[in-house]
């Protein structure tokens, strides 16, 4: 790999002959920035964020140690490794170089090979450190994702199951007293609940696969109207219970290419949120904006409790951890929207929300045509 393209080095020395000498050595290996005093060095470090700084100790004005101290105090520059260039080899000075936060020192007069080797070592160390930090971040996110995932298993399974349990309890207690019509009605509702639970488990398994990086993205031609209708049917028992109207304003036979499972999950999450956060007598609807040639925009709106401005900014971020109970005390996990975002982005689409407290929310997502 060509280091010159990859890394930049700031050389700081008040002596023009020294500067030229170092610049000649480094020029063919790195992108170079040059400063002949401490103030300039700080300016360049802040504006250019070099990968490494070679810093002369003895300079008029700010000394190398002072420059180092300033840079190590600033979040923007504190991680940049600094190698001191020093004419002194006195042990005291070496100690001061490390105390000031320097990573290494080179005594003048220096040898070309030594300078290059020491710079390379520091850059490699820095690269390894960055890689570790990145992996650390990724691990943290993975763990946070898993925690959320387990909590959704615990909570989201509870509500469809409780409907199911109520129904079976009714049957267990008084089957003989029910008319044929009531039995048919109960049977139908049990079936809807069972289908609901089955779909939820299917989704959970898909999510588990996603967590493990085994996501299956299978876009096929599907009818958007039908998928909205299916979602609405599956949410009917809850919506009826809360007397909330669900409206499918998507035109029939609206054929589009998308992954059916993922988009079903997006609708299920958005519509069930609509029901969850709306009051008795409310309305949740799905409509389309087809004015854009490149994408179809789907709008899920409700006239429920709305979302505060500060929550809107955090709602699609795992670290935002926004969750609140539904208007009927329904549990929340704060995972649904994260999954929606992931699924929509798999389609190269976007997802966003407009909302006003006590007026309602409009969730938008796009699917490229
Ligand atoms: P959950 O619904 O399990 O909490 P979500 O990620 O779907 O998870 O939603 C996160 C949070 O965003 C909710 O707890 C709620 O505070 C807010 N929210 C989502 N949708 C709506 C909505 N339609 N109306 C009001 N608040 C909402």
Tab-separated table of C-alpha atoms and ligand atoms in Angstrom:
chain	number	residue	atom	x	y	z
A	1	UNK	CA	0.000	0.000	0.000
A	2	UNK	CA	1.241	3.474	-0.791
A	3	UNK	CA	1.660	5.262	2.556
A	4	UNK	CA	1.939	8.609	0.824
A	5	UNK	CA	-1.693	8.508	-0.252
A	6	UNK	CA	-2.840	7.079	3.029
A	7	UNK	CA	-1.224	9.265	5.676
A	8	UNK	CA	-0.373	12.908	6.326
A	9	UNK	CA	2.392	14.215	8.591
A	10	UNK	CA	2.811	17.686	10.086
A	11	UNK	CA	6.458	18.725	10.569
A	12	UNK	CA	7.101	21.564	13.008
A	13	UNK	CA	10.560	23.186	13.269
A	14	UNK	CA	11.667	26.815	13.505
A	15	UNK	CA	14.906	26.068	11.693
A	16	UNK	CA	14.378	26.264	7.896
A	17	UNK	CA	17.354	24.000	7.158
A	18	UNK	CA	16.006	21.290	9.452
A	19	UNK	CA	12.515	21.676	8.015
A	20	UNK	CA	13.854	21.238	4.514
A	21	UNK	CA	15.880	18.218	5.536
A	22	UNK	CA	12.945	16.441	7.159
A	23	UNK	CA	10.617	17.453	4.351
A	24	UNK	CA	13.015	15.923	1.806
A	25	UNK	CA	13.077	12.644	3.684
A	26	UNK	CA	9.289	12.427	4.110
A	27	UNK	CA	8.070	14.004	0.928
A	28	UNK	CA	8.014	10.839	-1.137
A	29	UNK	CA	6.264	8.823	1.609
A	30	UNK	CA	3.603	11.077	3.096
A	31	UNK	CA	1.408	14.033	2.403
A	32	UNK	CA	3.219	16.825	4.252
A	33	UNK	CA	2.148	19.901	6.201
A	34	UNK	CA	4.792	22.292	7.480
A	35	UNK	CA	4.857	24.849	10.317
A	36	UNK	CA	7.777	26.973	11.512
A	37	UNK	CA	6.288	27.853	14.914
A	38	UNK	CA	4.029	26.463	17.620
A	39	UNK	CA	0.974	28.652	16.941
A	40	UNK	CA	0.901	27.664	13.277
A	41	UNK	CA	1.379	24.023	14.244
A	42	UNK	CA	-1.744	24.132	16.439
A	43	UNK	CA	-3.746	25.836	13.686
A	44	UNK	CA	-2.755	23.256	11.091
A	45	UNK	CA	-3.303	20.345	13.477
A	46	UNK	CA	-6.839	21.609	14.130
A	47	UNK	CA	-7.739	22.355	10.531
A	48	UNK	CA	-6.007	19.460	8.719
A	49	UNK	CA	-6.080	16.678	11.331
A	50	UNK	CA	-2.756	15.120	10.265
A	51	UNK	CA	-2.134	11.462	11.123
A	52	UNK	CA	1.119	12.262	12.924
A	53	UNK	CA	3.153	15.275	14.101
A	54	UNK	CA	6.942	15.594	14.146
A	55	UNK	CA	7.527	18.341	16.668
A	56	UNK	CA	10.728	20.256	17.420
A	57	UNK	CA	11.205	20.884	21.139
A	58	UNK	CA	13.180	24.122	21.185
A	59	UNK	CA	11.290	26.866	19.379
A	60	UNK	CA	10.862	30.570	20.060
A	61	UNK	CA	7.337	31.350	21.330
A	62	UNK	CA	5.524	28.152	22.257
A	63	UNK	CA	7.946	25.302	22.918
A	64	UNK	CA	7.286	21.818	21.541
A	65	UNK	CA	6.177	20.633	24.981
A	66	UNK	CA	3.664	23.491	25.233
A	67	UNK	CA	2.288	22.790	21.754
A	68	UNK	CA	1.971	19.120	22.686
A	69	UNK	CA	0.148	20.046	25.886
A	70	UNK	CA	-2.367	22.206	23.985
A	71	UNK	CA	-3.005	19.506	21.377
A	72	UNK	CA	-3.483	16.797	23.999
A	73	UNK	CA	-6.146	18.928	25.728
A	74	UNK	CA	-8.236	19.246	22.584
A	75	UNK	CA	-10.626	16.423	21.660
A	76	UNK	CA	-9.999	17.074	17.983
A	77	UNK	CA	-6.240	16.612	18.194
A	78	UNK	CA	-5.572	14.568	21.324
A	79	UNK	CA	-5.326	11.242	19.501
A	80	UNK	CA	-2.705	12.421	16.974
A	81	UNK	CA	0.626	10.753	17.836
A	82	UNK	CA	3.456	13.234	18.399
A	83	UNK	CA	7.138	12.414	17.890
A	84	UNK	CA	9.497	14.994	19.374
A	85	UNK	CA	12.543	16.104	17.446
A	86	UNK	CA	15.138	16.979	19.998
A	87	UNK	CA	18.758	18.023	19.894
A	88	UNK	CA	19.003	16.959	23.490
A	89	UNK	CA	19.454	13.433	24.684
A	90	UNK	CA	19.425	14.364	28.314
A	91	UNK	CA	17.241	11.840	30.218
A	92	UNK	CA	15.281	14.660	31.774
A	93	UNK	CA	14.202	15.953	28.398
A	94	UNK	CA	13.186	12.517	27.239
A	95	UNK	CA	11.044	12.164	30.344
A	96	UNK	CA	9.491	15.585	29.664
A	97	UNK	CA	8.683	14.535	26.111
A	98	UNK	CA	6.697	11.535	27.349
A	99	UNK	CA	5.140	13.483	30.237
A	100	UNK	CA	3.852	16.070	27.767
A	101	UNK	CA	2.009	13.275	25.967
A	102	UNK	CA	4.550	12.521	23.231
A	103	UNK	CA	4.557	9.020	21.755
A	104	UNK	CA	8.262	8.898	20.885
A	105	UNK	CA	11.304	11.084	20.303
A	106	UNK	CA	14.069	11.279	17.723
A	107	UNK	CA	17.397	12.869	18.548
A	108	UNK	CA	18.992	15.249	16.120
A	109	UNK	CA	21.023	14.806	14.014
A	110	UNK	CA	18.707	12.035	12.829
A	111	UNK	CA	19.158	9.169	10.438
A	112	UNK	CA	16.692	8.922	7.552
A	113	UNK	CA	15.947	5.240	8.137
A	114	UNK	CA	15.327	5.810	11.831
A	115	UNK	CA	12.890	8.669	11.183
A	116	UNK	CA	10.942	6.602	8.658
A	117	UNK	CA	10.895	3.519	10.885
A	118	UNK	CA	9.693	5.429	13.938
A	119	UNK	CA	6.991	7.221	11.972
A	120	UNK	CA	5.807	3.963	10.463
A	121	UNK	CA	5.664	2.307	13.885
A	122	UNK	CA	3.530	5.126	15.315
A	123	UNK	CA	1.210	5.124	12.319
A	124	UNK	CA	0.784	1.360	12.556
A	125	UNK	CA	0.040	1.633	16.262
A	126	UNK	CA	-2.463	4.372	15.553
A	127	UNK	CA	-4.089	2.292	12.804
A	128	UNK	CA	-4.376	-0.697	15.140
A	129	UNK	CA	-5.860	1.513	17.860
A	130	UNK	CA	-8.470	2.939	15.492
A	131	UNK	CA	-9.371	-0.525	14.295
A	132	UNK	CA	-9.830	-1.693	17.880
A	133	UNK	CA	-11.970	1.334	18.713
A	134	UNK	CA	-14.134	0.694	15.656
A	135	UNK	CA	-14.532	-2.964	16.573
A	136	UNK	CA	-15.362	-1.908	20.109
A	137	UNK	CA	-18.102	0.392	18.839
A	138	UNK	CA	-19.469	-2.350	16.605
A	139	UNK	CA	-19.484	-4.799	19.498
A	140	UNK	CA	-21.295	-2.306	21.722
A	141	UNK	CA	-23.924	-1.830	19.045
A	142	UNK	CA	-24.264	-5.557	18.581
A	143	UNK	CA	-24.803	-6.071	22.289
A	144	UNK	CA	-27.318	-3.209	22.432
A	145	UNK	CA	-29.125	-4.769	19.451
A	146	UNK	CA	-29.249	-8.151	21.131
A	147	UNK	CA	-30.586	-6.674	24.374
A	148	UNK	CA	-33.323	-4.924	22.430
A	149	UNK	CA	-34.018	-8.051	20.488
A	150	UNK	CA	-34.539	-10.134	23.601
A	151	UNK	CA	-36.766	-7.498	25.131
A	152	UNK	CA	-38.981	-7.460	22.048
A	153	UNK	CA	-39.303	-11.213	22.255
A	154	UNK	CA	-40.387	-10.815	25.854
A	155	UNK	CA	-42.825	-7.948	25.272
A	156	UNK	CA	-44.172	-8.191	21.750
A	157	UNK	CA	-45.109	-11.787	22.152
A	158	UNK	CA	-47.080	-10.978	25.269
A	159	UNK	CA	-49.872	-8.876	23.715
A	160	UNK	CA	-51.008	-11.211	20.918
A	161	UNK	CA	-50.705	-14.114	23.328
A	162	UNK	CA	-52.893	-12.459	25.927
A	163	UNK	CA	-55.712	-12.009	23.377
A	164	UNK	CA	-55.332	-15.634	22.467
A	165	UNK	CA	-55.392	-16.713	26.122
A	166	UNK	CA	-58.532	-14.670	26.871
A	167	UNK	CA	-60.325	-16.337	24.028
A	168	UNK	CA	-59.319	-19.867	25.047
A	169	UNK	CA	-60.272	-19.078	28.650
A	170	UNK	CA	-63.765	-18.098	27.512
A	171	UNK	CA	-64.094	-21.383	25.686
A	172	UNK	CA	-62.753	-23.435	28.567
A	173	UNK	CA	-65.281	-21.901	30.955
A	174	UNK	CA	-68.508	-22.048	29.042
A	175	UNK	CA	-68.391	-23.772	25.688
A	176	UNK	CA	-71.812	-25.396	26.089
A	177	UNK	CA	-73.548	-22.041	26.682
A	178	UNK	CA	-72.403	-20.431	23.458
A	179	UNK	CA	-74.613	-20.151	20.425
A	180	UNK	CA	-73.259	-21.383	17.100
A	181	UNK	CA	-72.710	-17.758	16.002
A	182	UNK	CA	-70.678	-16.903	19.104
A	183	UNK	CA	-68.622	-20.054	18.649
A	184	UNK	CA	-67.916	-19.098	15.044
A	185	UNK	CA	-66.912	-15.609	16.135
A	186	UNK	CA	-64.583	-16.919	18.868
A	187	UNK	CA	-63.107	-19.465	16.455
A	188	UNK	CA	-62.432	-16.722	13.926
A	189	UNK	CA	-60.766	-14.493	16.496
A	190	UNK	CA	-58.642	-17.343	17.825
A	191	UNK	CA	-57.543	-18.043	14.291
A	192	UNK	CA	-56.652	-14.377	13.704
A	193	UNK	CA	-54.659	-14.350	16.952
A	194	UNK	CA	-52.885	-17.562	16.035
A	195	UNK	CA	-51.995	-16.177	12.601
A	196	UNK	CA	-50.786	-13.023	14.304
A	197	UNK	CA	-48.570	-14.877	16.736
A	198	UNK	CA	-47.229	-17.085	13.996
A	199	UNK	CA	-46.334	-14.054	11.871
A	200	UNK	CA	-44.732	-12.358	14.813
A	201	UNK	CA	-42.604	-15.416	15.539
A	202	UNK	CA	-41.666	-15.585	11.895
A	203	UNK	CA	-40.563	-11.966	12.062
A	204	UNK	CA	-38.637	-12.565	15.243
A	205	UNK	CA	-36.793	-15.408	13.572
A	206	UNK	CA	-36.030	-13.126	10.637
A	207	UNK	CA	-34.701	-10.538	13.043
A	208	UNK	CA	-32.575	-13.160	14.742
A	209	UNK	CA	-31.106	-13.952	11.355
A	210	UNK	CA	-30.527	-10.266	10.760
A	211	UNK	CA	-28.658	-9.959	14.061
A	212	UNK	CA	-26.414	-12.795	12.941
A	213	UNK	CA	-25.834	-11.071	9.621
A	214	UNK	CA	-27.856	-13.683	7.718
A	215	UNK	CA	-30.503	-11.373	6.403
A	216	UNK	CA	-32.400	-12.604	3.414
A	217	UNK	CA	-33.511	-9.848	1.104
A	218	UNK	CA	-35.894	-11.257	-1.498
A	219	UNK	CA	-37.721	-8.546	-3.396
A	220	UNK	CA	-40.536	-9.855	-5.571
A	221	UNK	CA	-43.531	-8.240	-7.255
A	222	UNK	CA	-46.205	-7.683	-4.637
A	223	UNK	CA	-49.494	-5.901	-4.260
A	224	UNK	CA	-49.067	-3.033	-1.804
A	225	UNK	CA	-52.843	-2.785	-1.299
A	226	UNK	CA	-53.021	-6.430	-0.281
A	227	UNK	CA	-50.148	-6.281	2.164
A	228	UNK	CA	-51.723	-3.232	3.861
A	229	UNK	CA	-55.046	-5.052	3.927
A	230	UNK	CA	-53.449	-8.153	5.486
A	231	UNK	CA	-51.762	-6.014	8.127
A	232	UNK	CA	-55.023	-4.222	8.891
A	233	UNK	CA	-56.861	-7.569	9.215
A	234	UNK	CA	-54.259	-8.821	11.641
A	235	UNK	CA	-54.604	-5.668	13.765
A	236	UNK	CA	-58.415	-5.569	13.668
A	237	UNK	CA	-59.020	-7.215	17.069
A	238	UNK	CA	-56.863	-4.636	18.877
A	239	UNK	CA	-58.211	-1.744	16.846
A	240	UNK	CA	-61.822	-2.847	17.471
A	241	UNK	CA	-61.060	-3.182	21.130
A	242	UNK	CA	-59.833	0.440	21.218
A	243	UNK	CA	-62.531	1.566	18.747
A	244	UNK	CA	-59.938	2.818	16.332
A	245	UNK	CA	-60.685	2.900	12.635
A	246	UNK	CA	-58.090	1.455	10.257
A	247	UNK	CA	-58.211	2.776	6.700
A	248	UNK	CA	-56.472	1.420	3.632
A	249	UNK	CA	-56.325	4.296	1.144
A	250	UNK	CA	-53.819	2.535	-1.141
A	251	UNK	CA	-55.263	2.005	-4.640
A	252	UNK	CA	-56.056	-1.644	-5.406
A	253	UNK	CA	-53.587	-3.619	-7.550
A	254	UNK	CA	-50.681	-1.385	-6.671
A	255	UNK	CA	-47.873	-3.698	-7.850
A	256	UNK	CA	-44.366	-2.914	-6.684
A	257	UNK	CA	-41.150	-4.838	-6.133
A	258	UNK	CA	-40.319	-5.342	-2.460
A	259	UNK	CA	-39.480	-7.975	0.120
A	260	UNK	CA	-42.890	-9.039	1.351
A	261	UNK	CA	-41.813	-10.139	4.835
A	262	UNK	CA	-39.827	-7.000	5.516
A	263	UNK	CA	-42.486	-4.590	4.294
A	264	UNK	CA	-45.160	-6.529	6.150
A	265	UNK	CA	-43.064	-6.071	9.270
A	266	UNK	CA	-42.752	-2.319	8.541
A	267	UNK	CA	-46.545	-1.970	8.152
A	268	UNK	CA	-47.194	-4.124	11.180
A	269	UNK	CA	-44.931	-1.963	13.310
A	270	UNK	CA	-46.157	1.394	11.979
A	271	UNK	CA	-49.840	0.490	12.043
A	272	UNK	CA	-49.684	-1.186	15.434
A	273	UNK	CA	-47.905	1.913	16.765
A	274	UNK	CA	-50.733	3.985	15.266
A	275	UNK	CA	-53.267	1.869	17.160
A	276	UNK	CA	-51.135	1.773	20.281
A	277	UNK	CA	-50.663	5.541	20.501
A	278	UNK	CA	-54.171	6.618	19.425
A	279	UNK	CA	-57.133	7.282	21.672
A	280	UNK	CA	-60.595	5.724	21.562
A	281	UNK	CA	-62.404	6.840	18.417
A	282	UNK	CA	-59.124	7.587	16.634
A	283	UNK	CA	-58.185	6.840	13.057
A	284	UNK	CA	-55.086	5.291	11.481
A	285	UNK	CA	-54.693	5.349	7.725
A	286	UNK	CA	-52.282	4.273	5.016
A	287	UNK	CA	-52.011	6.345	1.864
A	288	UNK	CA	-49.557	6.899	-0.979
A	289	UNK	CA	-47.745	9.833	-2.532
A	290	UNK	CA	-46.975	8.808	-6.111
A	291	UNK	CA	-45.904	12.238	-7.372
A	292	UNK	CA	-42.221	11.269	-7.471
A	293	UNK	CA	-41.063	9.273	-10.506
A	294	UNK	CA	-38.259	7.531	-8.675
A	295	UNK	CA	-39.992	6.357	-5.536
A	296	UNK	CA	-43.362	5.690	-4.005
A	297	UNK	CA	-43.892	7.298	-0.633
A	298	UNK	CA	-46.108	5.480	1.821
A	299	UNK	CA	-47.733	7.486	4.596
A	300	UNK	CA	-49.041	5.956	7.803
A	301	UNK	CA	-50.887	8.626	9.751
A	302	UNK	CA	-52.739	8.715	13.001
A	303	UNK	CA	-54.452	11.372	15.110
A	304	UNK	CA	-53.062	10.028	18.360
A	305	UNK	CA	-50.836	11.379	21.090
A	306	UNK	CA	-47.998	12.566	18.842
A	307	UNK	CA	-44.238	12.690	19.524
A	308	UNK	CA	-42.215	15.490	21.094
A	309	UNK	CA	-39.583	17.293	19.004
A	310	UNK	CA	-36.712	15.926	21.090
A	311	UNK	CA	-37.993	12.343	20.726
A	312	UNK	CA	-38.424	12.730	16.966
A	313	UNK	CA	-34.675	13.207	16.644
A	314	UNK	CA	-33.901	10.041	18.593
A	315	UNK	CA	-36.681	7.783	17.485
A	316	UNK	CA	-34.775	5.868	14.782
A	317	UNK	CA	-31.553	5.499	16.763
A	318	UNK	CA	-30.777	2.574	19.008
A	319	UNK	CA	-28.953	4.775	21.526
A	320	UNK	CA	-31.955	7.154	21.558
A	321	UNK	CA	-33.910	4.516	23.476
A	322	UNK	CA	-37.281	6.226	23.025
A	323	UNK	CA	-40.184	4.213	24.337
A	324	UNK	CA	-43.452	4.982	26.048
A	325	UNK	CA	-46.548	3.024	26.990
A	326	UNK	CA	-49.547	3.033	24.648
A	327	UNK	CA	-52.776	4.904	25.419
A	328	UNK	CA	-54.176	1.662	26.866
A	329	UNK	CA	-51.003	0.863	28.818
A	330	UNK	CA	-49.599	-1.357	26.036
A	331	UNK	CA	-45.936	-2.273	26.560
A	332	UNK	CA	-43.127	-0.772	24.484
A	333	UNK	CA	-39.693	-1.905	23.501
A	334	UNK	CA	-38.455	0.859	21.238
A	335	UNK	CA	-37.242	-1.705	18.715
A	336	UNK	CA	-40.000	-1.585	16.113
A	337	UNK	CA	-38.902	1.612	14.421
A	338	UNK	CA	-35.256	0.534	14.383
A	339	UNK	CA	-36.273	-2.567	12.493
A	340	UNK	CA	-38.491	-0.533	10.179
A	341	UNK	CA	-35.504	1.669	9.378
A	342	UNK	CA	-33.284	-1.307	8.698
A	343	UNK	CA	-35.871	-3.007	6.489
A	344	UNK	CA	-36.675	0.175	4.539
A	345	UNK	CA	-32.974	0.900	4.026
A	346	UNK	CA	-32.491	-2.642	2.676
A	347	UNK	CA	-34.809	-1.438	-0.109
A	348	UNK	CA	-32.686	1.704	-0.587
A	349	UNK	CA	-35.635	3.627	0.781
A	350	UNK	CA	-35.888	6.320	3.461
A	351	UNK	CA	-38.030	6.560	6.567
A	352	UNK	CA	-38.957	9.667	8.556
A	353	UNK	CA	-41.670	11.126	10.726
A	354	UNK	CA	-43.612	14.351	11.155
A	355	UNK	CA	-45.498	14.693	14.377
A	356	UNK	CA	-47.064	17.129	16.766
A	357	UNK	CA	-47.889	16.429	20.381
A	358	UNK	CA	-51.613	15.750	20.937
A	359	UNK	CA	-52.357	16.071	17.225
A	360	UNK	CA	-50.918	12.923	15.745
A	361	UNK	CA	-48.074	11.470	13.740
A	362	UNK	CA	-47.298	10.804	10.111
A	363	UNK	CA	-44.688	8.173	9.342
A	364	UNK	CA	-43.335	8.247	5.801
A	365	UNK	CA	-41.251	5.654	4.048
A	366	UNK	CA	-40.201	5.322	0.466
A	367	UNK	CA	-39.695	2.356	-1.841
A	368	UNK	CA	-37.796	3.020	-5.057
A	369	UNK	CA	-39.865	2.149	-8.122
B	1	LIG	P1	-42.421	0.352	20.576
B	1	LIG	O1	-43.652	0.679	19.843
B	1	LIG	O2	-42.285	-1.091	20.914
B	1	LIG	O3	-42.143	1.239	21.753
B	1	LIG	P2	-41.088	1.600	18.373
B	1	LIG	O4	-39.639	1.613	17.979
B	1	LIG	O5	-42.060	1.188	17.335
B	1	LIG	O6	-41.194	0.634	19.597
B	1	LIG	O7	-41.462	3.032	18.898
B	1	LIG	C1	-40.600	3.707	19.769
B	1	LIG	C2	-41.324	4.826	20.485
B	1	LIG	O8	-41.662	5.845	19.543
B	1	LIG	C3	-42.636	4.451	21.110
B	1	LIG	O9	-42.498	3.843	22.369
B	1	LIG	C4	-43.327	5.813	21.196
B	1	LIG	O10	-42.808	6.563	22.286
B	1	LIG	C5	-42.878	6.475	19.912
B	1	LIG	N1	-43.857	6.267	18.821
B	1	LIG	C6	-43.764	5.419	17.780
B	1	LIG	N2	-44.820	5.513	16.961
B	1	LIG	C7	-45.628	6.442	17.488
B	1	LIG	C8	-46.899	6.996	17.110
B	1	LIG	N3	-47.546	6.616	15.999
B	1	LIG	N4	-47.431	7.959	17.917
B	1	LIG	C9	-46.780	8.377	19.025
B	1	LIG	N5	-45.593	7.881	19.435
B	1	LIG	C10	-45.011	6.932	18.685
